[in-house]
Amino acid sequence: MLLRKAGESVNFRFMKHIVMGTAGHVDHGKTALIKRLTGVDTDRLKEEKERGITIELGFASLSLPGGKILGVVDVPGHERFVKNMVAGAAGIDLVAMVIAADEGVMPQTREHLHICTLLGIRKGVVVLTKTDLVDGEWLDLVREDVRAFLKGTFLEASPIVPVSALTGAGFAELLSTIERTAGEVEEGADIGLFRLPVDRVFTMKGFGTVVTGTLTSGKVATGEEVEISPLGLRTRVRGIQVHNRTVETAEAGQRTAINLQGTDRAVIERGYLLVGPGALTPSQRLDCTYRHLTVAGRKLKNRTLVRLHTGTSEIMARVILLDRDELESGGDGFAQLVLEAPLAAVAGDRFVVRSYSPVTTIGGGVIIDPLPTKHKRSSAVVLREFKLLAEGGDAEKAAVILERAGIGGITENLLIVRTGIPGRELRRLLEGMFSAKRAVLVDRDEMRVLSAPVYEDFQAAIARELQGYHERYPLKGGLSREELRTTLGMGDGVGQKIFTMALRDLEKKGELIAEKEMIRLAGHRVRLQGEMGSLRESLSAIYREGALAPPTVREILERFPDRQKEITSLFQVMTHEGELIRISEDLNFHRDSLAKLRDEYRQLLVREGEATPASFKELTGLSRKFIIPLMEYFDMTKLTMRAGDHRILRERQEK
């Protein structure tokens, strides 16, 4: 795909975007077939011309009789280049399984069929090539052999079309067969996140770096910012081509070439992924279902080192079997892949596994969580989660990932990535979960969601922490909000928001009481027993008897020289509970005394209209030591307000 000059833009759109790929043994005529169909020789390398075999992926577009245009990927057939074949097959919807009539089914025919099966390809056409080299009787025998070979596979009922690239025989029938089969391809679910696995990178004079690939989901437009994963490097789309035509936007299912602005060719390679900025997080662990092929010939042992192929990438990985120590050939199991390098993936992505040595395809499967943590093997909880992620409905998958996300919750975007549920469907699902109280919305702006069971567990943890604190410190009225948040590990930002939300909900339910910065359980009361109880009664009696002229804090401490620590604690408890009211650093009054004085003082103000220190002294008989602090206390508690050198009722002034 070469980029045309700006201004040569062509706008076009198809009902359904299909990519067809070849598969088959080396030298069975795949490239000649594509050249006859499209007019494009996909072998572009000098080495390919010299050796007469395909080494790298080739690309073309095919115009069908009805006007639809298919993207075409030509893959190498030689066993040494199967990794390139897997990269090309990763994005195809329809396979042209090519089998030479003079040779029939060969080793790479079988391996390529296994790869296509593992990648979830469900539609195809079987093409018998080189029919000019055999007679009719032989062709019939080969057809029977091929049909037997395909029995039980996704190609079992597929049409078998004999052709000759040399003479052109059978190509009219092949074109109509491809068109008919392409019409049967079901359009895959588009999760809405832009992803383009890179299968080719080159530099074009006057344009710079160009990457190509099959756009697996979402869409991309000229001028948009994209991210190169797993590098995290961001750049902009300078230009886009689909089927050699310049377009403004490319959509899921299209073979796409993207000119990247200001990006050095050396920093990007096959296997990397173009994504929306911040849309995907690379991981070195993948939870998956795994099928070990019967043709693997031997058991897969736990921690086996393999070559993992997903998208267009190849990464070394270890297979951690979670439900057994080894997997029989032909068996299925749950596994976690531990990768040697980070990879960005989405739940539902398929993968192929090839053995480390000798290199051959041995299995594959489906990613069910691309961002898991390390699991304990043979855990009943973990295996239950795997089963739900592999076989459950969307609601069950979402519930598992929400629980895995923990108390920090998860954004809607990340939930799409970890469940593979398309955005619009996920939004409807979440609204239902909110209504059923199975999920909690933390922040509507970023659509951060929290599992209801996880949130309830967190609220229970708050209650447990407070209960433990009350038991350890029975004389303290509660725990500071900040200390509680720190103890629970809820940092700033999202953690603080969820913590505040949990306190508010617990307070609404009447389970705790928040008094400014102090938090306590609703049922908590300071328990004073034995000597402390007696000491409190003594202190209470002193203040009741002292009425409006109680002893100072210093005088109280002097009365109990051996109990100063206990007295200090009792002051805290009694003021916190409201029995004593502190009006200055050294003065406390019993609440009953102050309540009685408040009523009398108010009556004076109503009767006289104002009060002065002299009239307050006449009312109480107190000395200046008490008069000034008390009058200031009533100002502070909004009974009175100063008006020059006297006080008036605040409520009268505010009317």
PDB file of N, CA, C and O in Angstrom, residues 195-252:
ATOM      1  N   ARG A 195      -7.687  -0.235  17.370  1.00  0.00           N
ATOM      2  CA  ARG A 195      -6.506  -1.117  17.470  1.00  0.00           C
ATOM      3  C   ARG A 195      -6.054  -1.532  16.078  1.00  0.00           C
ATOM      4  O   ARG A 195      -6.856  -2.009  15.277  1.00  0.00           O
ATOM      5  N   LEU A 196      -4.790  -1.353  15.812  1.00  0.00           N
ATOM      6  CA  LEU A 196      -4.221  -1.816  14.552  1.00  0.00           C
ATOM      7  C   LEU A 196      -2.912  -2.535  14.830  1.00  0.00           C
ATOM      8  O   LEU A 196      -1.900  -1.894  15.121  1.00  0.00           O
ATOM      9  N   PRO A 197      -2.909  -3.885  14.814  1.00  0.00           N
ATOM     10  CA  PRO A 197      -1.662  -4.633  14.977  1.00  0.00           C
ATOM     11  C   PRO A 197      -0.769  -4.412  13.758  1.00  0.00           C
ATOM     12  O   PRO A 197      -1.204  -4.623  12.621  1.00  0.00           O
ATOM     13  N   VAL A 198       0.444  -3.993  13.977  1.00  0.00           N
ATOM     14  CA  VAL A 198       1.347  -3.645  12.878  1.00  0.00           C
ATOM     15  C   VAL A 198       1.962  -4.907  12.286  1.00  0.00           C
ATOM     16  O   VAL A 198       2.592  -5.695  13.004  1.00  0.00           O
ATOM     17  N   ASP A 199       1.779  -5.120  10.962  1.00  0.00           N
ATOM     18  CA  ASP A 199       2.410  -6.275  10.320  1.00  0.00           C
ATOM     19  C   ASP A 199       3.489  -5.879   9.318  1.00  0.00           C
ATOM     20  O   ASP A 199       4.212  -6.725   8.802  1.00  0.00           O
ATOM     21  N   ARG A 200       3.587  -4.589   9.036  1.00  0.00           N
ATOM     22  CA  ARG A 200       4.624  -4.136   8.107  1.00  0.00           C
ATOM     23  C   ARG A 200       4.965  -2.692   8.424  1.00  0.00           C
ATOM     24  O   ARG A 200       4.093  -1.886   8.741  1.00  0.00           O
ATOM     25  N   VAL A 201       6.260  -2.352   8.346  1.00  0.00           N
ATOM     26  CA  VAL A 201       6.731  -0.981   8.574  1.00  0.00           C
ATOM     27  C   VAL A 201       7.716  -0.637   7.463  1.00  0.00           C
ATOM     28  O   VAL A 201       8.600  -1.431   7.146  1.00  0.00           O
ATOM     29  N   PHE A 202       7.560   0.529   6.875  1.00  0.00           N
ATOM     30  CA  PHE A 202       8.522   0.953   5.860  1.00  0.00           C
ATOM     31  C   PHE A 202       8.546   2.472   5.801  1.00  0.00           C
ATOM     32  O   PHE A 202       7.692   3.151   6.364  1.00  0.00           O
ATOM     33  N   THR A 203       9.575   2.988   5.121  1.00  0.00           N
ATOM     34  CA  THR A 203       9.710   4.429   4.938  1.00  0.00           C
ATOM     35  C   THR A 203       9.457   4.763   3.480  1.00  0.00           C
ATOM     36  O   THR A 203       9.981   4.110   2.582  1.00  0.00           O
ATOM     37  N   MET A 204       8.634   5.772   3.250  1.00  0.00           N
ATOM     38  CA  MET A 204       8.331   6.213   1.902  1.00  0.00           C
ATOM     39  C   MET A 204       8.825   7.638   1.717  1.00  0.00           C
ATOM     40  O   MET A 204       8.522   8.519   2.522  1.00  0.00           O
ATOM     41  N   LYS A 205       9.592   7.846   0.683  1.00  0.00           N
ATOM     42  CA  LYS A 205      10.178   9.152   0.420  1.00  0.00           C
ATOM     43  C   LYS A 205       9.088  10.210   0.299  1.00  0.00           C
ATOM     44  O   LYS A 205       8.113  10.055  -0.415  1.00  0.00           O
ATOM     45  N   GLY A 206       9.263  11.280   1.042  1.00  0.00           N
ATOM     46  CA  GLY A 206       8.294  12.364   1.007  1.00  0.00           C
ATOM     47  C   GLY A 206       7.178  12.220   2.030  1.00  0.00           C
ATOM     48  O   GLY A 206       6.416  13.157   2.256  1.00  0.00           O
ATOM     49  N   PHE A 207       7.082  11.021   2.634  1.00  0.00           N
ATOM     50  CA  PHE A 207       6.019  10.791   3.610  1.00  0.00           C
ATOM     51  C   PHE A 207       6.560  10.389   4.980  1.00  0.00           C
ATOM     52  O   PHE A 207       5.972  10.686   6.002  1.00  0.00           O
ATOM     53  N   GLY A 208       7.667   9.658   4.996  1.00  0.00           N
ATOM     54  CA  GLY A 208       8.206   9.174   6.259  1.00  0.00           C
ATOM     55  C   GLY A 208       7.742   7.768   6.573  1.00  0.00           C
ATOM     56  O   GLY A 208       7.542   6.941   5.679  1.00  0.00           O
ATOM     57  N   THR A 209       7.541   7.491   7.862  1.00  0.00           N
ATOM     58  CA  THR A 209       7.225   6.138   8.318  1.00  0.00           C
ATOM     59  C   THR A 209       5.768   5.777   8.035  1.00  0.00           C
ATOM     60  O   THR A 209       4.853   6.531   8.344  1.00  0.00           O
ATOM     61  N   VAL A 210       5.581   4.590   7.436  1.00  0.00           N
ATOM     62  CA  VAL A 210       4.255   4.061   7.141  1.00  0.00           C
ATOM     63  C   VAL A 210       4.133   2.683   7.779  1.00  0.00           C
ATOM     64  O   VAL A 210       5.060   1.865   7.694  1.00  0.00           O
ATOM     65  N   VAL A 211       3.016   2.436   8.451  1.00  0.00           N
ATOM     66  CA  VAL A 211       2.748   1.112   9.007  1.00  0.00           C
ATOM     67  C   VAL A 211       1.476   0.575   8.372  1.00  0.00           C
ATOM     68  O   VAL A 211       0.589   1.343   7.986  1.00  0.00           O
ATOM     69  N   THR A 212       1.390  -0.751   8.269  1.00  0.00           N
ATOM     70  CA  THR A 212       0.179  -1.368   7.734  1.00  0.00           C
ATOM     71  C   THR A 212      -0.306  -2.451   8.690  1.00  0.00           C
ATOM     72  O   THR A 212       0.453  -2.990   9.490  1.00  0.00           O
ATOM     73  N   GLY A 213      -1.581  -2.760   8.574  1.00  0.00           N
ATOM     74  CA  GLY A 213      -2.173  -3.821   9.380  1.00  0.00           C
ATOM     75  C   GLY A 213      -3.664  -3.881   9.120  1.00  0.00           C
ATOM     76  O   GLY A 213      -4.220  -3.047   8.395  1.00  0.00           O
ATOM     77  N   THR A 214      -4.306  -4.865   9.719  1.00  0.00           N
ATOM     78  CA  THR A 214      -5.758  -4.962   9.643  1.00  0.00           C
ATOM     79  C   THR A 214      -6.340  -4.295  10.877  1.00  0.00           C
ATOM     80  O   THR A 214      -6.020  -4.678  12.004  1.00  0.00           O
ATOM     81  N   LEU A 215      -7.187  -3.311  10.670  1.00  0.00           N
ATOM     82  CA  LEU A 215      -7.780  -2.572  11.782  1.00  0.00           C
ATOM     83  C   LEU A 215      -8.802  -3.488  12.460  1.00  0.00           C
ATOM     84  O   LEU A 215      -9.844  -3.795  11.898  1.00  0.00           O
ATOM     85  N   THR A 216      -8.464  -3.976  13.651  1.00  0.00           N
ATOM     86  CA  THR A 216      -9.286  -5.011  14.288  1.00  0.00           C
ATOM     87  C   THR A 216     -10.505  -4.470  15.019  1.00  0.00           C
ATOM     88  O   THR A 216     -11.485  -5.193  15.207  1.00  0.00           O
ATOM     89  N   SER A 217     -10.465  -3.209  15.451  1.00  0.00           N
ATOM     90  CA  SER A 217     -11.639  -2.625  16.110  1.00  0.00           C
ATOM     91  C   SER A 217     -11.530  -1.113  16.102  1.00  0.00           C
ATOM     92  O   SER A 217     -10.450  -0.546  15.936  1.00  0.00           O
ATOM     93  N   GLY A 218     -12.683  -0.460  16.276  1.00  0.00           N
ATOM     94  CA  GLY A 218     -12.702   0.986  16.320  1.00  0.00           C
ATOM     95  C   GLY A 218     -12.472   1.613  14.955  1.00  0.00           C
ATOM     96  O   GLY A 218     -12.621   0.978  13.911  1.00  0.00           O
ATOM     97  N   LYS A 219     -12.045   2.851  14.982  1.00  0.00           N
ATOM     98  CA  LYS A 219     -11.729   3.562  13.743  1.00  0.00           C
ATOM     99  C   LYS A 219     -10.674   4.613  14.034  1.00  0.00           C
ATOM    100  O   LYS A 219     -10.417   4.964  15.196  1.00  0.00           O
ATOM    101  N   VAL A 220     -10.069   5.143  12.960  1.00  0.00           N
ATOM    102  CA  VAL A 220      -9.032   6.149  13.113  1.00  0.00           C
ATOM    103  C   VAL A 220      -9.177   7.156  11.984  1.00  0.00           C
ATOM    104  O   VAL A 220      -9.561   6.802  10.870  1.00  0.00           O
ATOM    105  N   ALA A 221      -8.874   8.417  12.288  1.00  0.00           N
ATOM    106  CA  ALA A 221      -9.009   9.479  11.299  1.00  0.00           C
ATOM    107  C   ALA A 221      -7.716  10.266  11.184  1.00  0.00           C
ATOM    108  O   ALA A 221      -6.914  10.334  12.127  1.00  0.00           O
ATOM    109  N   THR A 222      -7.519  10.854  10.024  1.00  0.00           N
ATOM    110  CA  THR A 222      -6.357  11.703   9.790  1.00  0.00           C
ATOM    111  C   THR A 222      -6.318  12.827  10.818  1.00  0.00           C
ATOM    112  O   THR A 222      -7.337  13.441  11.126  1.00  0.00           O
ATOM    113  N   GLY A 223      -5.135  13.065  11.357  1.00  0.00           N
ATOM    114  CA  GLY A 223      -4.953  14.126  12.338  1.00  0.00           C
ATOM    115  C   GLY A 223      -5.083  13.676  13.775  1.00  0.00           C
ATOM    116  O   GLY A 223      -4.705  14.414  14.692  1.00  0.00           O
ATOM    117  N   GLU A 224      -5.616  12.475  14.000  1.00  0.00           N
ATOM    118  CA  GLU A 224      -5.802  12.007  15.375  1.00  0.00           C
ATOM    119  C   GLU A 224      -4.481  11.580  16.002  1.00  0.00           C
ATOM    120  O   GLU A 224      -3.563  11.114  15.320  1.00  0.00           O
ATOM    121  N   GLU A 225      -4.432  11.688  17.323  1.00  0.00           N
ATOM    122  CA  GLU A 225      -3.276  11.212  18.076  1.00  0.00           C
ATOM    123  C   GLU A 225      -3.433   9.721  18.321  1.00  0.00           C
ATOM    124  O   GLU A 225      -4.528   9.252  18.634  1.00  0.00           O
ATOM    125  N   VAL A 226      -2.353   8.969  18.156  1.00  0.00           N
ATOM    126  CA  VAL A 226      -2.362   7.532  18.441  1.00  0.00           C
ATOM    127  C   VAL A 226      -1.151   7.193  19.295  1.00  0.00           C
ATOM    128  O   VAL A 226      -0.205   7.972  19.408  1.00  0.00           O
ATOM    129  N   GLU A 227      -1.200   6.022  19.892  1.00  0.00           N
ATOM    130  CA  GLU A 227      -0.107   5.567  20.753  1.00  0.00           C
ATOM    131  C   GLU A 227       0.483   4.281  20.195  1.00  0.00           C
ATOM    132  O   GLU A 227      -0.254   3.404  19.731  1.00  0.00           O
ATOM    133  N   ILE A 228       1.800   4.177  20.236  1.00  0.00           N
ATOM    134  CA  ILE A 228       2.480   2.964  19.797  1.00  0.00           C
ATOM    135  C   ILE A 228       2.721   2.104  21.027  1.00  0.00           C
ATOM    136  O   ILE A 228       3.503   2.466  21.904  1.00  0.00           O
ATOM    137  N   SER A 229       2.017   0.995  21.110  1.00  0.00           N
ATOM    138  CA  SER A 229       2.119   0.107  22.271  1.00  0.00           C
ATOM    139  C   SER A 229       2.998  -1.095  21.916  1.00  0.00           C
ATOM    140  O   SER A 229       2.925  -1.612  20.799  1.00  0.00           O
ATOM    141  N   PRO A 230       3.856  -1.550  22.835  1.00  0.00           N
ATOM    142  CA  PRO A 230       3.913  -1.203  24.267  1.00  0.00           C
ATOM    143  C   PRO A 230       4.860  -0.052  24.609  1.00  0.00           C
ATOM    144  O   PRO A 230       5.149   0.170  25.781  1.00  0.00           O
ATOM    145  N   LEU A 231       5.359   0.676  23.606  1.00  0.00           N
ATOM    146  CA  LEU A 231       6.331   1.737  23.882  1.00  0.00           C
ATOM    147  C   LEU A 231       5.736   2.881  24.688  1.00  0.00           C
ATOM    148  O   LEU A 231       6.437   3.540  25.456  1.00  0.00           O
ATOM    149  N   GLY A 232       4.430   3.150  24.478  1.00  0.00           N
ATOM    150  CA  GLY A 232       3.817   4.298  25.118  1.00  0.00           C
ATOM    151  C   GLY A 232       4.115   5.587  24.374  1.00  0.00           C
ATOM    152  O   GLY A 232       3.758   6.680  24.828  1.00  0.00           O
ATOM    153  N   LEU A 233       4.767   5.490  23.222  1.00  0.00           N
ATOM    154  CA  LEU A 233       5.114   6.660  22.412  1.00  0.00           C
ATOM    155  C   LEU A 233       3.875   7.150  21.666  1.00  0.00           C
ATOM    156  O   LEU A 233       3.157   6.359  21.050  1.00  0.00           O
ATOM    157  N   ARG A 234       3.641   8.469  21.687  1.00  0.00           N
ATOM    158  CA  ARG A 234       2.471   9.026  21.018  1.00  0.00           C
ATOM    159  C   ARG A 234       2.875   9.819  19.777  1.00  0.00           C
ATOM    160  O   ARG A 234       3.908  10.488  19.766  1.00  0.00           O
ATOM    161  N   THR A 235       2.036   9.735  18.753  1.00  0.00           N
ATOM    162  CA  THR A 235       2.287  10.413  17.495  1.00  0.00           C
ATOM    163  C   THR A 235       0.940  10.738  16.860  1.00  0.00           C
ATOM    164  O   THR A 235      -0.100  10.455  17.439  1.00  0.00           O
ATOM    165  N   ARG A 236       0.975  11.332  15.669  1.00  0.00           N
ATOM    166  CA  ARG A 236      -0.272  11.669  14.981  1.00  0.00           C
ATOM    167  C   ARG A 236      -0.346  11.003  13.617  1.00  0.00           C
ATOM    168  O   ARG A 236       0.673  10.667  13.004  1.00  0.00           O
ATOM    169  N   VAL A 237      -1.588  10.807  13.175  1.00  0.00           N
ATOM    170  CA  VAL A 237      -1.831  10.196  11.872  1.00  0.00           C
ATOM    171  C   VAL A 237      -1.733  11.288  10.813  1.00  0.00           C
ATOM    172  O   VAL A 237      -2.530  12.224  10.787  1.00  0.00           O
ATOM    173  N   ARG A 238      -0.747  11.128   9.943  1.00  0.00           N
ATOM    174  CA  ARG A 238      -0.546  12.118   8.878  1.00  0.00           C
ATOM    175  C   ARG A 238      -1.409  11.811   7.661  1.00  0.00           C
ATOM    176  O   ARG A 238      -1.861  12.716   6.953  1.00  0.00           O
ATOM    177  N   GLY A 239      -1.629  10.527   7.405  1.00  0.00           N
ATOM    178  CA  GLY A 239      -2.428  10.125   6.254  1.00  0.00           C
ATOM    179  C   GLY A 239      -2.860   8.683   6.379  1.00  0.00           C
ATOM    180  O   GLY A 239      -2.251   7.896   7.108  1.00  0.00           O
ATOM    181  N   ILE A 240      -3.939   8.315   5.679  1.00  0.00           N
ATOM    182  CA  ILE A 240      -4.481   6.952   5.740  1.00  0.00           C
ATOM    183  C   ILE A 240      -4.802   6.474   4.335  1.00  0.00           C
ATOM    184  O   ILE A 240      -5.334   7.243   3.513  1.00  0.00           O
ATOM    185  N   GLN A 241      -4.497   5.199   4.066  1.00  0.00           N
ATOM    186  CA  GLN A 241      -4.944   4.575   2.825  1.00  0.00           C
ATOM    187  C   GLN A 241      -5.613   3.239   3.117  1.00  0.00           C
ATOM    188  O   GLN A 241      -5.196   2.495   4.009  1.00  0.00           O
ATOM    189  N   VAL A 242      -6.674   2.983   2.358  1.00  0.00           N
ATOM    190  CA  VAL A 242      -7.360   1.694   2.370  1.00  0.00           C
ATOM    191  C   VAL A 242      -7.487   1.249   0.916  1.00  0.00           C
ATOM    192  O   VAL A 242      -8.018   2.004   0.089  1.00  0.00           O
ATOM    193  N   HIS A 243      -6.981   0.044   0.591  1.00  0.00           N
ATOM    194  CA  HIS A 243      -6.998  -0.461  -0.786  1.00  0.00           C
ATOM    195  C   HIS A 243      -6.375   0.552  -1.755  1.00  0.00           C
ATOM    196  O   HIS A 243      -6.917   0.831  -2.830  1.00  0.00           O
ATOM    197  N   ASN A 244      -5.223   1.108  -1.362  1.00  0.00           N
ATOM    198  CA  ASN A 244      -4.464   2.040  -2.201  1.00  0.00           C
ATOM    199  C   ASN A 244      -5.194   3.344  -2.483  1.00  0.00           C
ATOM    200  O   ASN A 244      -4.827   4.079  -3.397  1.00  0.00           O
ATOM    201  N   ARG A 245      -6.224   3.646  -1.707  1.00  0.00           N
ATOM    202  CA  ARG A 245      -6.951   4.894  -1.892  1.00  0.00           C
ATOM    203  C   ARG A 245      -6.843   5.722  -0.615  1.00  0.00           C
ATOM    204  O   ARG A 245      -7.020   5.207   0.485  1.00  0.00           O
ATOM    205  N   THR A 246      -6.574   7.004  -0.785  1.00  0.00           N
ATOM    206  CA  THR A 246      -6.467   7.889   0.367  1.00  0.00           C
ATOM    207  C   THR A 246      -7.849   8.175   0.934  1.00  0.00           C
ATOM    208  O   THR A 246      -8.766   8.529   0.190  1.00  0.00           O
ATOM    209  N   VAL A 247      -7.992   7.990   2.228  1.00  0.00           N
ATOM    210  CA  VAL A 247      -9.267   8.223   2.907  1.00  0.00           C
ATOM    211  C   VAL A 247      -9.015   9.063   4.158  1.00  0.00           C
ATOM    212  O   VAL A 247      -7.890   9.171   4.626  1.00  0.00           O
ATOM    213  N   GLU A 248     -10.060   9.644   4.665  1.00  0.00           N
ATOM    214  CA  GLU A 248      -9.950  10.415   5.897  1.00  0.00           C
ATOM    215  C   GLU A 248     -10.097   9.533   7.130  1.00  0.00           C
ATOM    216  O   GLU A 248      -9.559   9.829   8.190  1.00  0.00           O
ATOM    217  N   THR A 249     -10.857   8.427   6.997  1.00  0.00           N
ATOM    218  CA  THR A 249     -11.140   7.558   8.138  1.00  0.00           C
ATOM    219  C   THR A 249     -11.044   6.094   7.716  1.00  0.00           C
ATOM    220  O   THR A 249     -11.504   5.730   6.626  1.00  0.00           O
ATOM    221  N   ALA A 250     -10.461   5.267   8.562  1.00  0.00           N
ATOM    222  CA  ALA A 250     -10.446   3.815   8.354  1.00  0.00           C
ATOM    223  C   ALA A 250     -11.237   3.158   9.476  1.00  0.00           C
ATOM    224  O   ALA A 250     -11.233   3.640  10.616  1.00  0.00           O
ATOM    225  N   GLU A 251     -11.917   2.062   9.145  1.00  0.00           N
ATOM    226  CA  GLU A 251     -12.800   1.405  10.103  1.00  0.00           C
ATOM    227  C   GLU A 251     -12.391  -0.039  10.338  1.00  0.00           C
ATOM    228  O   GLU A 251     -11.607  -0.615   9.581  1.00  0.00           O
ATOM    229  N   ALA A 252     -12.976  -0.619  11.388  1.00  0.00           N
ATOM    230  CA  ALA A 252     -12.678  -2.011  11.749  1.00  0.00           C
ATOM    231  C   ALA A 252     -12.912  -2.929  10.563  1.00  0.00           C
ATOM    232  O   ALA A 252     -13.908  -2.810   9.843  1.00  0.00           O
TER     233      ALA A 252
END
